[in-house]
Amino acid sequence: MHDMLVRLVHLQAAEPLVHKTWEEHGVLVRPCRPYELHLLQRWVRGNFSSKWVSEATVAMSHCPPACFIATRQARIVGFACYDTTSRGFFGPMGVSEELRGCGVGRALLVAALQRMREMGYAYAIIGGVGPADFYRKVVGATDIEESTPGIYEDMLNEE
Ligand SMILES: CC(C)(COP(=O)(O)OP(=O)(O)OC[C@H]1O[C@@H](n2cnc3c(N)ncnc32)[C@H](O)[C@@H]1OP(=O)(O)O)[C@@H](O)C(=O)NCCC(=O)NCCS
């Protein structure tokens, strides 16, 4: 698990991607609202991990919340956080298994990074990457050398 760097200056616009997921799959990508925190936590716990619940909770503690969600028929189907594990970091993010490959992850990623650019960041760091090829393909992310274990050292045992 290494970190990756994304240049935000030439980031593509999020709006066409958000429009596409809505038109093609009825999936809406938008900021998560404070009163949706409990639903986000439940969904992240059910689909991912307790660690990501913690990180999503930190993202939601910012004002405005530093988290985007994807929804379909009034249910969460994806999420993407930033300024969570460290300032300037993007992640965690995830999409429901049944909707993967539909462009939802792309729309969530670009929407969150666009918000980071609007906030004044010139670069974003994707921390402890899993699917590096996804980030390379969608936003031209590059590997940060010697970034393992980075901020994820001395991890506590979950039990
Ligand atoms: C990674 C993840 C968020 C991608 O979401 P998604 O909605 O399936 O992605 P998209 O459909 O928007 O894919 C956009 C492009 O990236 C490609 N892509 C998606 N996942 C990929 C992967 N794991 N590796 C390489 N390419 C990938 C798609 O094929 C697509 O390419 P195309 O434009 O040529 O069709 C999703 O697979 C997921 O939730 N994974 C589990 C959680 C996870 O690993 N999160 C990241 C933690 S760092």
mmCIF file of C-alpha atoms and ligand atoms in Angstrom:
data_model
loop_
_atom_site.group_PDB
_atom_site.id
_atom_site.type_symbol
_atom_site.label_atom_id
_atom_site.label_comp_id
_atom_site.label_asym_id
_atom_site.label_seq_id
_atom_site.Cartn_x
_atom_site.Cartn_y
_atom_site.Cartn_z
ATOM 1 C CA MET A 1 0.000 0.000 0.000
ATOM 2 C CA HIS A 2 1.670 3.175 -1.214
ATOM 3 C CA ASP A 3 0.532 6.770 -1.702
ATOM 4 C CA MET A 4 -0.150 8.443 -5.049
ATOM 5 C CA LEU A 5 -0.048 12.063 -6.156
ATOM 6 C CA VAL A 6 -2.710 13.772 -8.282
ATOM 7 C CA ARG A 7 -2.149 17.116 -9.987
ATOM 8 C CA LEU A 8 -5.370 19.030 -9.621
ATOM 9 C CA VAL A 9 -4.577 21.876 -12.016
ATOM 10 C CA HIS A 10 -5.690 20.045 -15.143
ATOM 11 C CA LEU A 11 -8.425 17.974 -13.548
ATOM 12 C CA GLN A 12 -11.354 17.242 -15.846
ATOM 13 C CA ALA A 13 -14.700 18.752 -14.879
ATOM 14 C CA ALA A 14 -16.903 16.619 -12.650
ATOM 15 C CA GLU A 15 -20.262 17.835 -13.966
ATOM 16 C CA PRO A 16 -20.360 15.789 -17.219
ATOM 17 C CA LEU A 17 -19.426 12.632 -15.283
ATOM 18 C CA VAL A 18 -22.079 13.272 -12.649
ATOM 19 C CA HIS A 19 -24.622 13.941 -15.410
ATOM 20 C CA LYS A 20 -23.674 10.671 -17.134
ATOM 21 C CA THR A 21 -24.182 8.447 -14.077
ATOM 22 C CA TRP A 22 -27.552 10.081 -13.519
ATOM 23 C CA GLU A 23 -28.664 9.695 -17.151
ATOM 24 C CA GLU A 24 -27.372 6.141 -17.619
ATOM 25 C CA HIS A 25 -27.832 4.555 -14.200
ATOM 26 C CA GLY A 26 -30.089 6.835 -12.162
ATOM 27 C CA VAL A 27 -27.193 7.405 -9.767
ATOM 28 C CA LEU A 28 -26.826 10.851 -8.232
ATOM 29 C CA VAL A 29 -23.385 11.996 -6.994
ATOM 30 C CA ARG A 30 -23.577 14.807 -4.455
ATOM 31 C CA PRO A 31 -22.123 16.004 -1.145
ATOM 32 C CA CYS A 32 -23.207 13.982 1.894
ATOM 33 C CA ARG A 33 -25.243 16.031 4.359
ATOM 34 C CA PRO A 34 -24.683 16.124 8.121
ATOM 35 C CA TYR A 35 -28.044 14.517 8.915
ATOM 36 C CA GLU A 36 -27.087 11.529 6.739
ATOM 37 C CA LEU A 37 -24.067 10.583 8.871
ATOM 38 C CA HIS A 38 -25.763 7.585 10.540
ATOM 39 C CA LEU A 39 -26.836 6.204 7.148
ATOM 40 C CA LEU A 40 -23.330 6.661 5.747
ATOM 41 C CA GLN A 41 -21.777 4.914 8.749
ATOM 42 C CA ARG A 42 -24.177 1.972 8.448
ATOM 43 C CA TRP A 43 -23.547 1.633 4.723
ATOM 44 C CA VAL A 44 -19.760 1.845 5.009
ATOM 45 C CA ARG A 45 -19.759 -0.710 7.846
ATOM 46 C CA GLY A 46 -21.986 -3.075 5.840
ATOM 47 C CA ASN A 47 -20.001 -2.786 2.626
ATOM 48 C CA PHE A 48 -16.441 -2.091 3.776
ATOM 49 C CA SER A 49 -14.750 -1.883 7.189
ATOM 50 C CA SER A 50 -14.879 -0.320 10.642
ATOM 51 C CA LYS A 51 -11.683 1.560 9.799
ATOM 52 C CA TRP A 52 -13.447 3.265 6.934
ATOM 53 C CA VAL A 53 -16.387 4.065 9.192
ATOM 54 C CA SER A 54 -13.933 5.950 11.423
ATOM 55 C CA GLU A 55 -12.459 7.824 8.486
ATOM 56 C CA ALA A 56 -15.860 8.654 6.984
ATOM 57 C CA THR A 57 -16.924 9.975 10.391
ATOM 58 C CA VAL A 58 -13.918 12.308 10.481
ATOM 59 C CA ALA A 59 -14.761 13.494 6.944
ATOM 60 C CA MET A 60 -18.316 14.228 8.059
ATOM 61 C CA SER A 61 -17.085 16.223 11.053
ATOM 62 C CA HIS A 62 -15.831 18.996 8.762
ATOM 63 C CA CYS A 63 -18.144 21.848 7.898
ATOM 64 C CA PRO A 64 -19.143 21.499 5.136
ATOM 65 C CA PRO A 65 -18.680 17.701 5.241
ATOM 66 C CA ALA A 66 -15.680 16.442 3.255
ATOM 67 C CA CYS A 67 -17.568 13.526 1.766
ATOM 68 C CA PHE A 68 -19.454 12.866 -1.457
ATOM 69 C CA ILE A 69 -21.969 10.074 -1.821
ATOM 70 C CA ALA A 70 -23.584 8.311 -4.750
ATOM 71 C CA THR A 71 -27.272 7.520 -4.269
ATOM 72 C CA ARG A 72 -29.835 5.485 -6.178
ATOM 73 C CA GLN A 73 -33.505 5.322 -5.265
ATOM 74 C CA ALA A 74 -32.755 7.150 -2.012
ATOM 75 C CA ARG A 75 -30.066 4.618 -0.941
ATOM 76 C CA ILE A 76 -26.310 5.098 -0.712
ATOM 77 C CA VAL A 77 -24.366 3.188 -3.378
ATOM 78 C CA GLY A 78 -20.950 4.846 -3.063
ATOM 79 C CA PHE A 79 -18.866 7.335 -1.099
ATOM 80 C CA ALA A 80 -15.639 9.327 -1.363
ATOM 81 C CA CYS A 81 -13.912 11.319 1.394
ATOM 82 C CA TYR A 82 -11.067 13.818 1.553
ATOM 83 C CA ASP A 83 -9.120 15.701 4.254
ATOM 84 C CA THR A 84 -9.648 12.707 6.481
ATOM 85 C CA THR A 85 -6.613 10.570 7.216
ATOM 86 C CA SER A 86 -4.393 13.616 6.768
ATOM 87 C CA ARG A 87 -4.920 17.075 5.319
ATOM 88 C CA GLY A 88 -4.714 17.024 1.555
ATOM 89 C CA PHE A 89 -5.393 13.293 1.439
ATOM 90 C CA PHE A 90 -8.176 11.804 -0.673
ATOM 91 C CA GLY A 91 -9.978 8.660 0.481
ATOM 92 C CA PRO A 92 -11.349 6.314 1.474
ATOM 93 C CA MET A 93 -13.795 5.683 -1.350
ATOM 94 C CA GLY A 94 -15.934 2.774 -2.452
ATOM 95 C CA VAL A 95 -18.828 1.763 -4.700
ATOM 96 C CA SER A 96 -21.450 -0.975 -4.233
ATOM 97 C CA GLU A 97 -20.327 -4.170 -5.906
ATOM 98 C CA GLU A 98 -23.379 -4.324 -8.176
ATOM 99 C CA LEU A 99 -22.652 -0.848 -9.585
ATOM 100 C CA ARG A 100 -18.937 -1.180 -10.212
ATOM 101 C CA GLY A 101 -17.810 -0.522 -13.770
ATOM 102 C CA CYS A 102 -20.618 2.001 -14.382
ATOM 103 C CA GLY A 103 -18.597 5.195 -13.955
ATOM 104 C CA VAL A 104 -19.781 5.882 -10.401
ATOM 105 C CA GLY A 105 -16.279 5.668 -8.921
ATOM 106 C CA ARG A 106 -14.971 8.029 -11.599
ATOM 107 C CA ALA A 107 -17.718 10.596 -10.877
ATOM 108 C CA LEU A 108 -17.165 10.378 -7.093
ATOM 109 C CA LEU A 109 -13.388 10.670 -7.395
ATOM 110 C CA VAL A 110 -13.428 13.652 -9.752
ATOM 111 C CA ALA A 111 -16.210 15.422 -7.806
ATOM 112 C CA ALA A 112 -14.258 15.158 -4.544
ATOM 113 C CA LEU A 113 -10.950 16.194 -6.158
ATOM 114 C CA GLN A 114 -12.664 19.129 -7.857
ATOM 115 C CA ARG A 115 -13.883 20.264 -4.446
ATOM 116 C CA MET A 116 -10.302 19.977 -3.131
ATOM 117 C CA ARG A 117 -9.064 22.129 -6.011
ATOM 118 C CA GLU A 118 -11.766 24.713 -5.297
ATOM 119 C CA MET A 119 -10.569 24.767 -1.683
ATOM 120 C CA GLY A 120 -7.091 25.756 -2.893
ATOM 121 C CA TYR A 121 -5.181 22.493 -3.106
ATOM 122 C CA ALA A 122 -2.865 22.171 -6.115
ATOM 123 C CA TYR A 123 -2.211 18.463 -5.505
ATOM 124 C CA ALA A 124 -4.051 15.685 -3.683
ATOM 125 C CA ILE A 125 -2.508 12.594 -2.154
ATOM 126 C CA ILE A 126 -4.313 9.298 -2.413
ATOM 127 C CA GLY A 127 -3.319 7.502 0.748
ATOM 128 C CA GLY A 128 -2.552 3.791 1.011
ATOM 129 C CA VAL A 129 -3.773 2.940 -2.459
ATOM 130 C CA GLY A 130 -5.426 -0.296 -3.413
ATOM 131 C CA PRO A 131 -6.483 -0.023 -7.095
ATOM 132 C CA ALA A 132 -3.569 2.078 -8.398
ATOM 133 C CA ASP A 133 -4.556 1.502 -12.060
ATOM 134 C CA PHE A 134 -7.989 3.010 -11.408
ATOM 135 C CA TYR A 135 -6.404 6.224 -10.073
ATOM 136 C CA ARG A 136 -3.805 6.263 -12.886
ATOM 137 C CA LYS A 137 -6.469 5.895 -15.529
ATOM 138 C CA VAL A 138 -9.082 8.299 -14.180
ATOM 139 C CA VAL A 139 -6.975 11.204 -12.864
ATOM 140 C CA GLY A 140 -3.396 10.498 -13.984
ATOM 141 C CA ALA A 141 -2.182 9.706 -10.462
ATOM 142 C CA THR A 142 1.509 8.851 -10.077
ATOM 143 C CA ASP A 143 3.231 6.726 -7.439
ATOM 144 C CA ILE A 144 4.965 8.501 -4.547
ATOM 145 C CA GLU A 145 8.270 6.741 -3.943
ATOM 146 C CA GLU A 146 9.067 5.357 -0.510
ATOM 147 C CA SER A 147 5.547 6.127 0.712
ATOM 148 C CA THR A 148 5.018 2.742 2.370
ATOM 149 C CA PRO A 149 3.934 2.543 5.181
ATOM 150 C CA GLY A 150 3.597 6.333 5.216
ATOM 151 C CA ILE A 151 1.086 7.462 7.815
ATOM 152 C CA TYR A 152 -0.322 3.958 8.172
ATOM 153 C CA GLU A 153 2.384 2.600 10.451
ATOM 154 C CA ASP A 154 1.971 1.117 13.909
ATOM 155 C CA MET A 155 -1.585 0.022 13.052
ATOM 156 C CA LEU A 156 -3.634 -1.241 15.990
ATOM 157 C CA ASN A 157 -4.923 -4.802 16.043
ATOM 158 C CA GLU A 158 -8.667 -4.865 15.285
ATOM 159 C CA GLU A 159 -9.403 -7.477 17.997
HETATM 160 C C1 LIG B 1 -12.116 1.211 -7.035
HETATM 161 C C2 LIG B 1 -13.601 1.483 -7.194
HETATM 162 C C3 LIG B 1 -13.978 2.657 -6.298
HETATM 163 C C4 LIG B 1 -13.861 1.858 -8.667
HETATM 164 O O1 LIG B 1 -15.218 2.241 -8.800
HETATM 165 P P1 LIG B 1 -16.054 1.932 -10.122
HETATM 166 O O2 LIG B 1 -17.344 2.631 -10.006
HETATM 167 O O3 LIG B 1 -16.073 0.483 -10.399
HETATM 168 O O4 LIG B 1 -15.122 2.646 -11.226
HETATM 169 P P2 LIG B 1 -15.583 3.228 -12.647
HETATM 170 O O5 LIG B 1 -16.662 2.380 -13.216
HETATM 171 O O6 LIG B 1 -15.859 4.668 -12.513
HETATM 172 O O7 LIG B 1 -14.244 3.009 -13.497
HETATM 173 C C5 LIG B 1 -13.590 4.042 -14.195
HETATM 174 C C6 LIG B 1 -12.509 3.411 -15.048
HETATM 175 O O8 LIG B 1 -11.542 2.782 -14.194
HETATM 176 C C7 LIG B 1 -11.457 1.382 -14.488
HETATM 177 N N1 LIG B 1 -11.316 0.667 -13.223
HETATM 178 C C8 LIG B 1 -12.224 0.529 -12.254
HETATM 179 N N2 LIG B 1 -11.713 -0.184 -11.223
HETATM 180 C C9 LIG B 1 -10.460 -0.511 -11.578
HETATM 181 C C10 LIG B 1 -9.430 -1.244 -10.936
HETATM 182 N N3 LIG B 1 -9.599 -1.805 -9.735
HETATM 183 N N4 LIG B 1 -8.256 -1.372 -11.583
HETATM 184 C C11 LIG B 1 -8.060 -0.811 -12.818
HETATM 185 N N5 LIG B 1 -9.024 -0.107 -13.475
HETATM 186 C C12 LIG B 1 -10.200 0.040 -12.850
HETATM 187 C C13 LIG B 1 -12.750 1.030 -15.181
HETATM 188 O O9 LIG B 1 -12.598 -0.078 -16.020
HETATM 189 C C14 LIG B 1 -13.034 2.315 -15.956
HETATM 190 O O10 LIG B 1 -12.269 2.326 -17.137
HETATM 191 P P3 LIG B 1 -12.910 2.739 -18.573
HETATM 192 O O11 LIG B 1 -13.166 4.210 -18.479
HETATM 193 O O12 LIG B 1 -11.854 2.391 -19.552
HETATM 194 O O13 LIG B 1 -14.167 1.968 -18.695
HETATM 195 C C15 LIG B 1 -14.463 0.233 -6.860
HETATM 196 O O14 LIG B 1 -14.003 -0.851 -7.606
HETATM 197 C C16 LIG B 1 -14.451 -0.139 -5.373
HETATM 198 O O15 LIG B 1 -15.293 0.300 -4.600
HETATM 199 N N6 LIG B 1 -13.491 -1.008 -4.975
HETATM 200 C C17 LIG B 1 -13.408 -1.479 -3.582
HETATM 201 C C18 LIG B 1 -12.985 -0.394 -2.630
HETATM 202 C C19 LIG B 1 -11.636 0.217 -2.995
HETATM 203 O O16 LIG B 1 -10.698 -0.476 -3.386
HETATM 204 N N7 LIG B 1 -11.529 1.546 -2.833
HETATM 205 C C20 LIG B 1 -10.329 2.297 -3.086
HETATM 206 C C21 LIG B 1 -9.472 2.349 -1.853
HETATM 207 S S1 LIG B 1 -7.897 3.154 -2.155
#
